[in-house]
């Protein structure tokens, strides 16, 4: 979706402000939100793509004015409500009042913690041969899906060069909507800065994205 | 709600914010419904606070600086290469290491959210997840580097890696001059988090830390 989260190339957000000796969490509740998102995802309530999609669908003014973990909280609440893991009555009461729904992988317990400290595996068997190979020139399709996608707006319609083939990976566009993993070939595609930003761009810039095959067309 | 809520209005943080109340309520709901063990949430937080962090990435970089065979393996398949190191071997399948050279500087961003190599660098800093970095890194990387006090020769190519899938990138910075003969252990201390994102350089020998 063309949400406000798709920020690449937007102007006006100001300077980057590094914070010396930044703490891991600025407030204790942030760590609880992180832990709840990780635990509920691992228990099978949602995929990483779905959790991203729910954050992206926050109203733009909420997205832009909320801190990072506040966005995570709002996205988590909306997702769990939508999928029936919690109810409005639970939220209003601040306690469980409605019955629980069973989780795909069962209760998240202390024995599961070590397992989630390693990133999941997203590589899958290839359903078909790869369409592109390193060195191929490709155009990022001019597509504007209304639902989740990982094709940033700033590359759409632009021509780049395939640099790496990462194999077949879970396709976020369908995984985010409970429409299955539909593995797709994944490539690093490199774009020249002037191709993306026009002739006034710094000529020394190159930008790459990791693009799933359905995002690309041969030229 | 406790009795404290009625008489503390002196900004001593004894009152819970709306966000804190929502977080507490949600945690109660999830534990009461039997979805998560409260102790498991504590353990997750503790694991992030103690086990992951840029020290993992720093060890990988220092080893690559001192061991050419490891460096070659790292650049070919970072997940596999890191998997051979006992102390930092818990890494996912899709780690990619990218090498800075005199002619090319690499920098990593996630314009769509906040993708970041947690196992190597820990949880990302606020600036990495915030709008200024996400919006500008792909269009004006030199301007962003200037915000960090970093400048590169004007002919150096800047390659920005937008992390738009589950691949995670680790920048292998150039080994600082003046470290000839240094051991891997000594070199670890020169590797900064930002140098592994590409928004900084490693420390130089003798410079204040």
Short mmCIF file of C-alpha atoms in Angstrom, two decimals:
data_model
loop_
_atom_site.label_atom_id
_atom_site.label_comp_id
_atom_site.label_asym_id
_atom_site.label_seq_id
_atom_site.Cartn_x
_atom_site.Cartn_y
_atom_site.Cartn_z
CA UNK A 1 0.00 0.00 0.00
CA UNK A 2 1.11 3.54 -0.66
CA UNK A 3 1.19 4.39 3.02
CA UNK A 4 3.10 7.03 4.86
CA UNK A 5 5.47 4.27 6.03
CA UNK A 6 6.97 4.16 2.52
CA UNK A 7 9.34 6.99 3.26
CA UNK A 8 12.28 6.57 0.89
CA UNK A 9 13.04 9.86 -0.85
CA UNK A 10 10.56 12.02 1.04
CA UNK A 11 11.76 15.47 2.10
CA UNK A 12 11.10 17.55 5.15
CA UNK A 13 11.72 15.19 8.05
CA UNK A 14 14.79 17.08 9.18
CA UNK A 15 18.19 16.02 10.43
CA UNK A 16 19.15 12.62 11.76
CA UNK A 17 19.76 12.99 15.47
CA UNK A 18 21.99 10.31 16.97
CA UNK A 19 21.73 10.03 20.77
CA UNK A 20 25.02 9.42 22.56
CA UNK A 21 24.92 6.31 24.78
CA UNK A 22 21.35 5.56 23.83
CA UNK A 23 19.70 3.07 26.21
CA UNK A 24 18.19 -0.09 24.74
CA UNK A 25 14.76 1.01 25.95
CA UNK A 26 13.79 4.54 26.87
CA UNK A 27 10.86 3.37 28.96
CA UNK A 28 10.09 0.03 30.54
CA UNK A 29 6.81 -0.45 28.64
CA UNK A 30 8.72 -0.47 25.33
CA UNK A 31 10.42 -3.69 26.35
CA UNK A 32 7.05 -5.28 27.23
CA UNK A 33 5.65 -4.37 23.81
CA UNK A 34 8.69 -5.83 22.07
CA UNK A 35 8.35 -9.03 24.10
CA UNK A 36 4.59 -9.36 23.43
CA UNK A 37 5.04 -8.92 19.69
CA UNK A 38 7.83 -11.48 19.59
CA UNK A 39 5.93 -13.97 21.76
CA UNK A 40 2.58 -13.73 19.97
CA UNK A 41 4.27 -13.99 16.59
CA UNK A 42 6.21 -17.06 17.69
CA UNK A 43 3.03 -18.61 19.11
CA UNK A 44 1.54 -18.41 15.63
CA UNK A 45 -0.89 -15.50 15.99
CA UNK A 46 0.63 -13.72 12.97
CA UNK A 47 3.59 -13.57 10.60
CA UNK A 48 6.24 -10.84 10.54
CA UNK A 49 4.62 -9.55 7.34
CA UNK A 50 1.19 -9.27 8.96
CA UNK A 51 2.63 -7.36 11.91
CA UNK A 52 4.29 -4.91 9.51
CA UNK A 53 1.06 -4.52 7.56
CA UNK A 54 -0.93 -3.63 10.67
CA UNK A 55 1.57 -0.94 11.59
CA UNK A 56 1.41 0.42 8.04
CA UNK A 57 -2.37 0.66 8.17
CA UNK A 58 -2.37 2.95 11.19
CA UNK A 59 -3.83 6.31 10.12
CA UNK A 60 -1.00 8.47 8.70
CA UNK A 61 -1.29 11.12 11.42
CA UNK A 62 -1.08 8.41 14.09
CA UNK A 63 1.85 6.70 12.37
CA UNK A 64 3.83 9.93 12.09
CA UNK A 65 3.14 11.17 15.60
CA UNK A 66 3.69 7.91 17.46
CA UNK A 67 6.98 6.66 18.83
CA UNK A 68 8.36 3.43 17.39
CA UNK A 69 7.11 1.10 20.11
CA UNK A 70 3.80 2.96 20.36
CA UNK A 71 3.29 2.01 16.69
CA UNK A 72 4.13 -1.57 17.61
CA UNK A 73 1.55 -1.49 20.43
CA UNK A 74 -1.21 -0.04 18.27
CA UNK A 75 -0.45 -2.47 15.46
CA UNK A 76 -0.41 -5.43 17.86
CA UNK A 77 -3.73 -4.48 19.45
CA UNK A 78 -5.41 -3.99 16.06
CA UNK A 79 -4.04 -7.27 14.75
CA UNK A 80 -5.07 -9.34 17.78
CA UNK A 81 -8.55 -7.79 17.73
CA UNK A 82 -8.94 -8.41 14.01
CA UNK A 83 -7.85 -12.03 14.27
CA UNK A 84 -10.04 -12.68 17.29
CA UNK A 85 -7.30 -13.35 19.85
CA UNK A 86 -8.60 -10.53 22.02
CA UNK A 87 -11.97 -8.79 22.07
CA UNK A 88 -13.11 -5.22 22.55
CA UNK A 89 -14.58 -6.31 25.88
CA UNK A 90 -11.17 -7.59 27.00
CA UNK A 91 -9.58 -4.29 26.07
CA UNK A 92 -12.32 -2.24 27.76
CA UNK A 93 -11.99 -4.30 30.94
CA UNK A 94 -8.19 -4.40 30.87
CA UNK A 95 -8.50 -8.12 31.63
CA UNK A 96 -9.48 -11.31 29.86
CA UNK A 97 -13.27 -11.53 29.90
CA UNK A 98 -13.89 -13.32 26.60
CA UNK A 99 -12.73 -16.89 25.96
CA UNK A 100 -9.29 -17.53 24.46
CA UNK A 101 -8.72 -18.68 20.88
CA UNK A 102 -6.26 -21.47 20.23
CA UNK A 103 -2.86 -20.51 18.88
CA UNK A 104 -1.21 -22.32 15.97
CA UNK A 105 1.91 -23.14 17.97
CA UNK A 106 0.36 -23.12 21.43
CA UNK A 107 1.22 -21.07 24.48
CA UNK A 108 4.51 -19.16 24.37
CA UNK A 109 6.52 -20.38 27.32
CA UNK A 110 9.95 -19.76 28.74
CA UNK A 111 11.33 -22.78 26.88
CA UNK A 112 10.58 -21.02 23.58
CA UNK A 113 12.70 -17.94 24.28
CA UNK A 114 16.04 -19.31 23.06
CA UNK A 115 14.46 -20.37 19.78
CA UNK A 116 13.27 -16.86 18.91
CA UNK A 117 16.66 -15.30 19.49
CA UNK A 118 17.64 -16.58 16.05
CA UNK A 119 15.89 -15.10 13.03
CA UNK A 120 13.40 -17.28 11.24
CA UNK A 121 14.18 -19.00 7.98
CA UNK A 122 12.50 -17.42 4.97
CA UNK A 123 14.14 -19.48 2.22
CA UNK A 124 11.81 -21.97 0.52
CA UNK A 125 11.99 -24.54 -2.28
CA UNK A 126 11.78 -23.00 -5.75
CA UNK A 127 8.45 -23.60 -7.52
CA UNK A 128 9.97 -22.62 -10.89
CA UNK A 129 13.26 -21.58 -12.45
CA UNK A 130 14.50 -18.05 -11.80
CA UNK A 131 13.54 -15.55 -14.50
CA UNK A 132 16.53 -13.28 -13.97
CA UNK A 133 20.23 -13.64 -13.31
CA UNK A 134 23.00 -11.36 -12.12
CA UNK A 135 23.76 -8.70 -14.72
CA UNK A 136 20.24 -8.55 -16.17
CA UNK A 137 18.68 -5.14 -16.60
CA UNK A 138 15.17 -5.05 -15.16
CA UNK A 139 12.44 -2.51 -14.58
CA UNK A 140 10.63 -2.29 -11.25
CA UNK A 141 6.99 -2.56 -12.20
CA UNK A 142 4.73 0.44 -11.87
CA UNK A 143 2.32 -1.27 -9.50
CA UNK A 144 0.41 0.16 -6.56
CA UNK A 145 -1.10 -2.70 -4.58
CA UNK A 146 -3.66 -1.57 -2.01
CA UNK A 147 -2.42 -4.19 0.45
CA UNK A 148 1.05 -5.00 1.81
CA UNK A 149 4.05 -4.88 -0.50
CA UNK A 150 7.79 -4.57 -0.05
CA UNK A 151 8.36 -2.73 -3.32
CA UNK A 152 9.13 0.84 -2.29
CA UNK A 153 7.50 3.59 -4.35
CA UNK A 154 10.74 5.37 -5.20
CA UNK A 155 11.96 2.57 -7.49
CA UNK A 156 8.71 1.88 -9.36
CA UNK A 157 9.07 2.39 -13.09
CA UNK A 158 12.86 2.65 -12.81
CA UNK A 159 15.50 0.47 -14.42
CA UNK A 160 18.17 -1.30 -12.41
CA UNK A 161 20.58 -4.21 -12.66
CA UNK A 162 20.22 -7.56 -10.90
CA UNK A 163 23.28 -8.07 -8.72
CA UNK A 164 22.52 -11.04 -6.47
CA UNK A 165 20.11 -13.89 -6.39
CA UNK A 166 19.09 -14.82 -2.84
CA UNK A 167 17.05 -17.88 -3.80
CA UNK A 168 13.33 -18.29 -3.19
CA UNK A 169 11.81 -16.61 -0.15
CA UNK A 170 8.36 -16.26 1.45
CA UNK A 171 6.43 -13.61 -0.49
CA UNK A 172 5.39 -10.84 1.95
CA UNK A 173 2.60 -9.53 -0.27
CA UNK A 174 0.57 -12.70 0.25
CA UNK A 175 1.94 -13.81 3.63
CA UNK A 176 0.80 -10.52 5.19
CA UNK A 177 -2.80 -11.20 4.21
CA UNK A 178 -3.04 -14.84 5.28
CA UNK A 179 -3.01 -15.74 1.59
CA UNK A 180 -0.10 -18.18 1.84
CA UNK A 181 3.67 -18.01 1.50
CA UNK A 182 3.85 -18.29 -2.32
CA UNK A 183 7.68 -18.35 -2.40
CA UNK A 184 9.25 -16.10 -5.03
CA UNK A 185 12.78 -15.54 -6.27
CA UNK A 186 14.46 -12.69 -4.47
CA UNK A 187 17.12 -10.49 -6.05
CA UNK A 188 19.24 -7.53 -5.05
CA UNK A 189 18.60 -4.93 -7.76
CA UNK A 190 20.88 -1.89 -8.01
CA UNK A 191 19.71 1.49 -9.29
CA UNK A 192 21.87 4.45 -10.24
CA UNK A 193 21.08 7.57 -8.19
CA UNK A 194 20.41 9.60 -11.33
CA UNK A 195 17.94 6.99 -12.57
CA UNK A 196 15.98 7.37 -9.33
CA UNK A 197 16.41 11.03 -8.51
CA UNK A 198 17.12 12.67 -11.85
CA UNK A 199 20.10 14.37 -13.45
CA UNK A 200 20.76 16.63 -10.45
CA UNK A 201 21.42 13.65 -8.20
CA UNK A 202 24.87 13.05 -6.75
CA UNK A 203 26.49 10.87 -9.48
CA UNK A 204 28.29 8.69 -6.93
CA UNK A 205 25.09 7.26 -5.41
CA UNK A 206 23.81 3.77 -6.02
CA UNK A 207 20.81 2.32 -4.21
CA UNK A 208 19.75 -1.30 -4.05
CA UNK A 209 16.59 -2.98 -2.87
CA UNK A 210 15.81 -6.64 -2.39
CA UNK A 211 13.06 -7.26 -4.94
CA UNK A 212 10.82 -10.29 -5.31
CA UNK A 213 10.44 -11.54 -8.88
CA UNK A 214 6.79 -10.40 -9.29
CA UNK A 215 8.02 -6.83 -8.73
CA UNK A 216 10.25 -6.93 -11.82
CA UNK A 217 9.89 -7.02 -15.57
CA UNK A 218 12.50 -7.79 -18.23
CA UNK A 219 13.54 -4.97 -20.55
CA UNK B 1 -5.29 1.65 39.94
CA UNK B 2 -3.56 2.36 43.24
CA UNK B 3 -4.21 5.10 45.75
CA UNK B 4 -1.13 6.85 44.40
CA UNK B 5 -3.09 7.89 41.38
CA UNK B 6 -5.07 10.38 43.42
CA UNK B 7 -2.45 12.54 44.98
CA UNK B 8 0.79 12.54 42.99
CA UNK B 9 0.79 15.35 40.48
CA UNK B 10 4.37 16.45 40.76
CA UNK B 11 5.71 14.89 37.56
CA UNK B 12 7.56 12.17 39.42
CA UNK B 13 6.29 9.59 36.94
CA UNK B 14 4.24 7.82 39.56
CA UNK B 15 1.21 8.25 37.33
CA UNK B 16 0.98 5.86 34.45
CA UNK B 17 0.60 7.25 30.99
CA UNK B 18 -2.20 6.16 28.72
CA UNK B 19 0.34 4.08 26.77
CA UNK B 20 1.63 2.36 29.90
CA UNK B 21 -1.91 1.53 30.98
CA UNK B 22 -2.67 0.04 27.59
CA UNK B 23 0.51 -2.01 27.63
CA UNK B 24 -0.23 -3.35 31.11
CA UNK B 25 -3.82 -4.16 30.17
CA UNK B 26 -2.74 -6.00 27.04
CA UNK B 27 -0.14 -7.98 28.96
CA UNK B 28 -2.81 -8.98 31.52
CA UNK B 29 -5.15 -10.08 28.75
CA UNK B 30 -2.50 -12.15 26.96
CA UNK B 31 -1.31 -13.88 30.11
CA UNK B 32 -4.81 -14.46 31.54
CA UNK B 33 -5.93 -16.02 28.28
CA UNK B 34 -2.99 -18.38 28.47
CA UNK B 35 -1.29 -17.16 25.29
CA UNK B 36 2.01 -16.27 26.92
CA UNK B 37 3.77 -17.01 30.18
CA UNK B 38 4.55 -13.76 31.99
CA UNK B 39 7.97 -15.15 32.90
CA UNK B 40 8.64 -15.82 29.21
CA UNK B 41 8.11 -12.13 28.46
CA UNK B 42 10.61 -11.25 31.19
CA UNK B 43 13.05 -13.73 29.68
CA UNK B 44 12.70 -12.22 26.20
CA UNK B 45 13.49 -8.76 27.53
CA UNK B 46 16.42 -10.08 29.51
CA UNK B 47 17.80 -11.90 26.48
CA UNK B 48 17.72 -8.74 24.41
CA UNK B 49 19.32 -6.76 27.18
CA UNK B 50 22.15 -9.20 27.81
CA UNK B 51 22.80 -11.50 24.85
CA UNK B 52 22.46 -9.49 21.70
CA UNK B 53 24.32 -6.34 20.80
CA UNK B 54 27.01 -4.88 18.58
CA UNK B 55 29.69 -6.86 20.43
CA UNK B 56 28.61 -9.82 18.25
CA UNK B 57 29.18 -7.92 15.02
CA UNK B 58 32.43 -6.46 16.32
CA UNK B 59 33.89 -9.93 16.83
CA UNK B 60 32.95 -10.90 13.29
CA UNK B 61 34.55 -7.76 11.84
CA UNK B 62 37.75 -8.11 13.88
CA UNK B 63 38.10 -11.72 12.78
CA UNK B 64 37.60 -10.73 9.14
CA UNK B 65 40.34 -8.10 9.53
CA UNK B 66 42.84 -10.64 10.81
CA UNK B 67 41.90 -13.86 9.04
CA UNK B 68 41.77 -13.65 5.22
CA UNK B 69 40.15 -17.08 4.86
CA UNK B 70 37.37 -16.09 7.24
CA UNK B 71 36.90 -12.78 5.43
CA UNK B 72 36.53 -14.57 2.11
CA UNK B 73 34.00 -16.99 3.61
CA UNK B 74 32.12 -14.12 5.27
CA UNK B 75 31.73 -12.23 2.01
CA UNK B 76 30.64 -15.38 0.20
CA UNK B 77 28.07 -16.55 2.76
CA UNK B 78 27.92 -14.56 5.98
CA UNK B 79 25.36 -16.80 7.71
CA UNK B 80 27.52 -19.85 7.13
CA UNK B 81 30.76 -18.12 8.10
CA UNK B 82 29.34 -16.65 11.31
CA UNK B 83 27.86 -20.07 12.09
CA UNK B 84 31.40 -21.38 12.49
CA UNK B 85 32.14 -18.95 15.35
CA UNK B 86 31.09 -20.49 18.65
CA UNK B 87 30.63 -17.21 20.52
CA UNK B 88 28.40 -15.50 17.92
CA UNK B 89 27.07 -18.41 15.97
CA UNK B 90 23.36 -17.86 16.64
CA UNK B 91 22.55 -16.06 13.44
CA UNK B 92 19.72 -16.46 10.96
CA UNK B 93 19.94 -17.76 7.43
CA UNK B 94 19.99 -14.56 5.47
CA UNK B 95 22.92 -12.48 6.67
CA UNK B 96 24.95 -10.72 3.98
CA UNK B 97 28.27 -8.97 4.69
CA UNK B 98 29.31 -6.11 2.39
CA UNK B 99 32.81 -4.76 2.26
CA UNK B 100 33.85 -1.13 2.30
CA UNK B 101 36.80 -0.35 0.03
CA UNK B 102 38.74 2.84 -0.72
CA UNK B 103 36.43 3.35 -3.72
CA UNK B 104 33.10 2.30 -2.23
CA UNK B 105 31.28 3.01 1.01
CA UNK B 106 28.24 0.94 1.98
CA UNK B 107 25.37 2.14 4.13
CA UNK B 108 22.25 0.25 5.25
CA UNK B 109 18.71 1.55 5.74
CA UNK B 110 15.18 0.18 5.88
CA UNK B 111 12.93 2.79 4.25
CA UNK B 112 9.75 0.77 4.85
CA UNK B 113 10.13 -0.06 8.55
CA UNK B 114 13.19 -0.86 10.64
CA UNK B 115 14.82 -4.07 9.33
CA UNK B 116 18.18 -4.50 11.01
CA UNK B 117 20.56 -7.38 11.81
CA UNK B 118 19.51 -7.82 15.45
CA UNK B 119 21.74 -10.80 16.20
CA UNK B 120 24.82 -8.95 15.00
CA UNK B 121 24.09 -5.40 16.19
CA UNK B 122 21.35 -5.68 18.82
CA UNK B 123 18.13 -3.70 18.65
CA UNK B 124 18.40 -0.69 16.33
CA UNK B 125 18.89 2.80 17.73
CA UNK B 126 15.99 5.26 17.58
CA UNK B 127 17.52 7.27 14.72
CA UNK B 128 17.66 4.18 12.50
CA UNK B 129 13.91 3.66 12.95
CA UNK B 130 12.97 7.34 12.67
CA UNK B 131 11.64 9.25 9.66
CA UNK B 132 14.68 11.50 8.94
CA UNK B 133 17.02 8.54 8.35
CA UNK B 134 14.48 6.37 6.56
CA UNK B 135 13.44 9.15 4.20
CA UNK B 136 16.83 10.66 3.36
CA UNK B 137 19.31 7.79 3.33
CA UNK B 138 18.40 6.65 -0.19
CA UNK B 139 18.29 10.13 -1.73
CA UNK B 140 20.89 12.15 0.14
CA UNK B 141 23.28 9.72 1.82
CA UNK B 142 26.09 12.29 1.94
CA UNK B 143 23.79 14.69 3.76
CA UNK B 144 22.86 11.96 6.22
CA UNK B 145 26.52 11.08 6.76
CA UNK B 146 27.18 14.77 7.46
CA UNK B 147 24.59 14.57 10.28
CA UNK B 148 26.89 11.94 11.80
CA UNK B 149 29.96 14.10 11.24
CA UNK B 150 31.18 11.72 8.55
CA UNK B 151 32.54 12.92 5.23
CA UNK B 152 33.88 10.88 2.35
CA UNK B 153 36.02 11.88 -0.62
CA UNK B 154 33.69 13.26 -3.29
CA UNK B 155 34.64 10.57 -5.77
CA UNK B 156 33.87 7.69 -3.40
CA UNK B 157 30.86 5.70 -4.55
CA UNK B 158 28.15 5.44 -1.91
CA UNK B 159 26.10 2.32 -2.09
CA UNK B 160 22.90 2.39 -0.05
CA UNK B 161 21.30 -0.98 0.74
CA UNK B 162 17.58 -0.66 1.39
CA UNK B 163 16.63 -3.69 3.48
CA UNK B 164 13.27 -4.53 1.88
CA UNK B 165 13.17 -8.30 2.48
CA UNK B 166 14.41 -10.64 5.22
CA UNK B 167 18.02 -10.34 4.10
CA UNK B 168 20.07 -8.56 6.76
CA UNK B 169 23.19 -6.59 5.98
CA UNK B 170 26.38 -6.14 7.95
CA UNK B 171 28.92 -3.61 6.69
CA UNK B 172 32.52 -4.76 6.93
CA UNK B 173 34.36 -1.48 7.48
CA UNK B 174 37.96 -0.90 6.41
CA UNK B 175 40.57 -1.79 8.99
CA UNK B 176 41.95 1.40 10.52
CA UNK B 177 45.48 2.42 9.57
CA UNK B 178 48.07 2.05 12.30
CA UNK B 179 46.76 -1.30 13.54
CA UNK B 180 49.38 -3.47 11.87
CA UNK B 181 50.20 -6.39 14.10
CA UNK B 182 47.18 -5.83 16.35
CA UNK B 183 45.42 -8.93 17.60
CA UNK B 184 41.80 -9.74 16.96
CA UNK B 185 41.08 -9.01 20.64
CA UNK B 186 42.58 -5.52 20.37
CA UNK B 187 40.76 -4.78 17.13
CA UNK B 188 37.33 -5.67 18.54
CA UNK B 189 37.41 -2.50 20.63
CA UNK B 190 37.77 -0.33 17.54
CA UNK B 191 34.63 -1.61 15.84
CA UNK B 192 31.63 0.65 16.45
CA UNK B 193 27.99 -0.14 15.83
CA UNK B 194 27.68 2.74 13.38
CA UNK B 195 30.68 1.51 11.40
CA UNK B 196 28.78 -1.74 10.80
CA UNK B 197 25.69 0.19 9.57
CA UNK B 198 27.82 2.48 7.42
CA UNK B 199 27.05 5.72 9.21
CA UNK B 200 30.42 5.84 10.90
CA UNK B 201 34.00 4.59 10.81
CA UNK B 202 35.80 2.34 13.26
CA UNK B 203 37.74 4.13 15.98
CA UNK B 204 41.33 4.91 15.19
CA UNK B 205 44.19 3.78 17.42
CA UNK B 206 44.90 6.23 20.18
CA UNK B 207 41.73 8.27 19.70
CA UNK B 208 39.60 8.82 22.79
CA UNK B 209 36.80 6.30 22.95
#
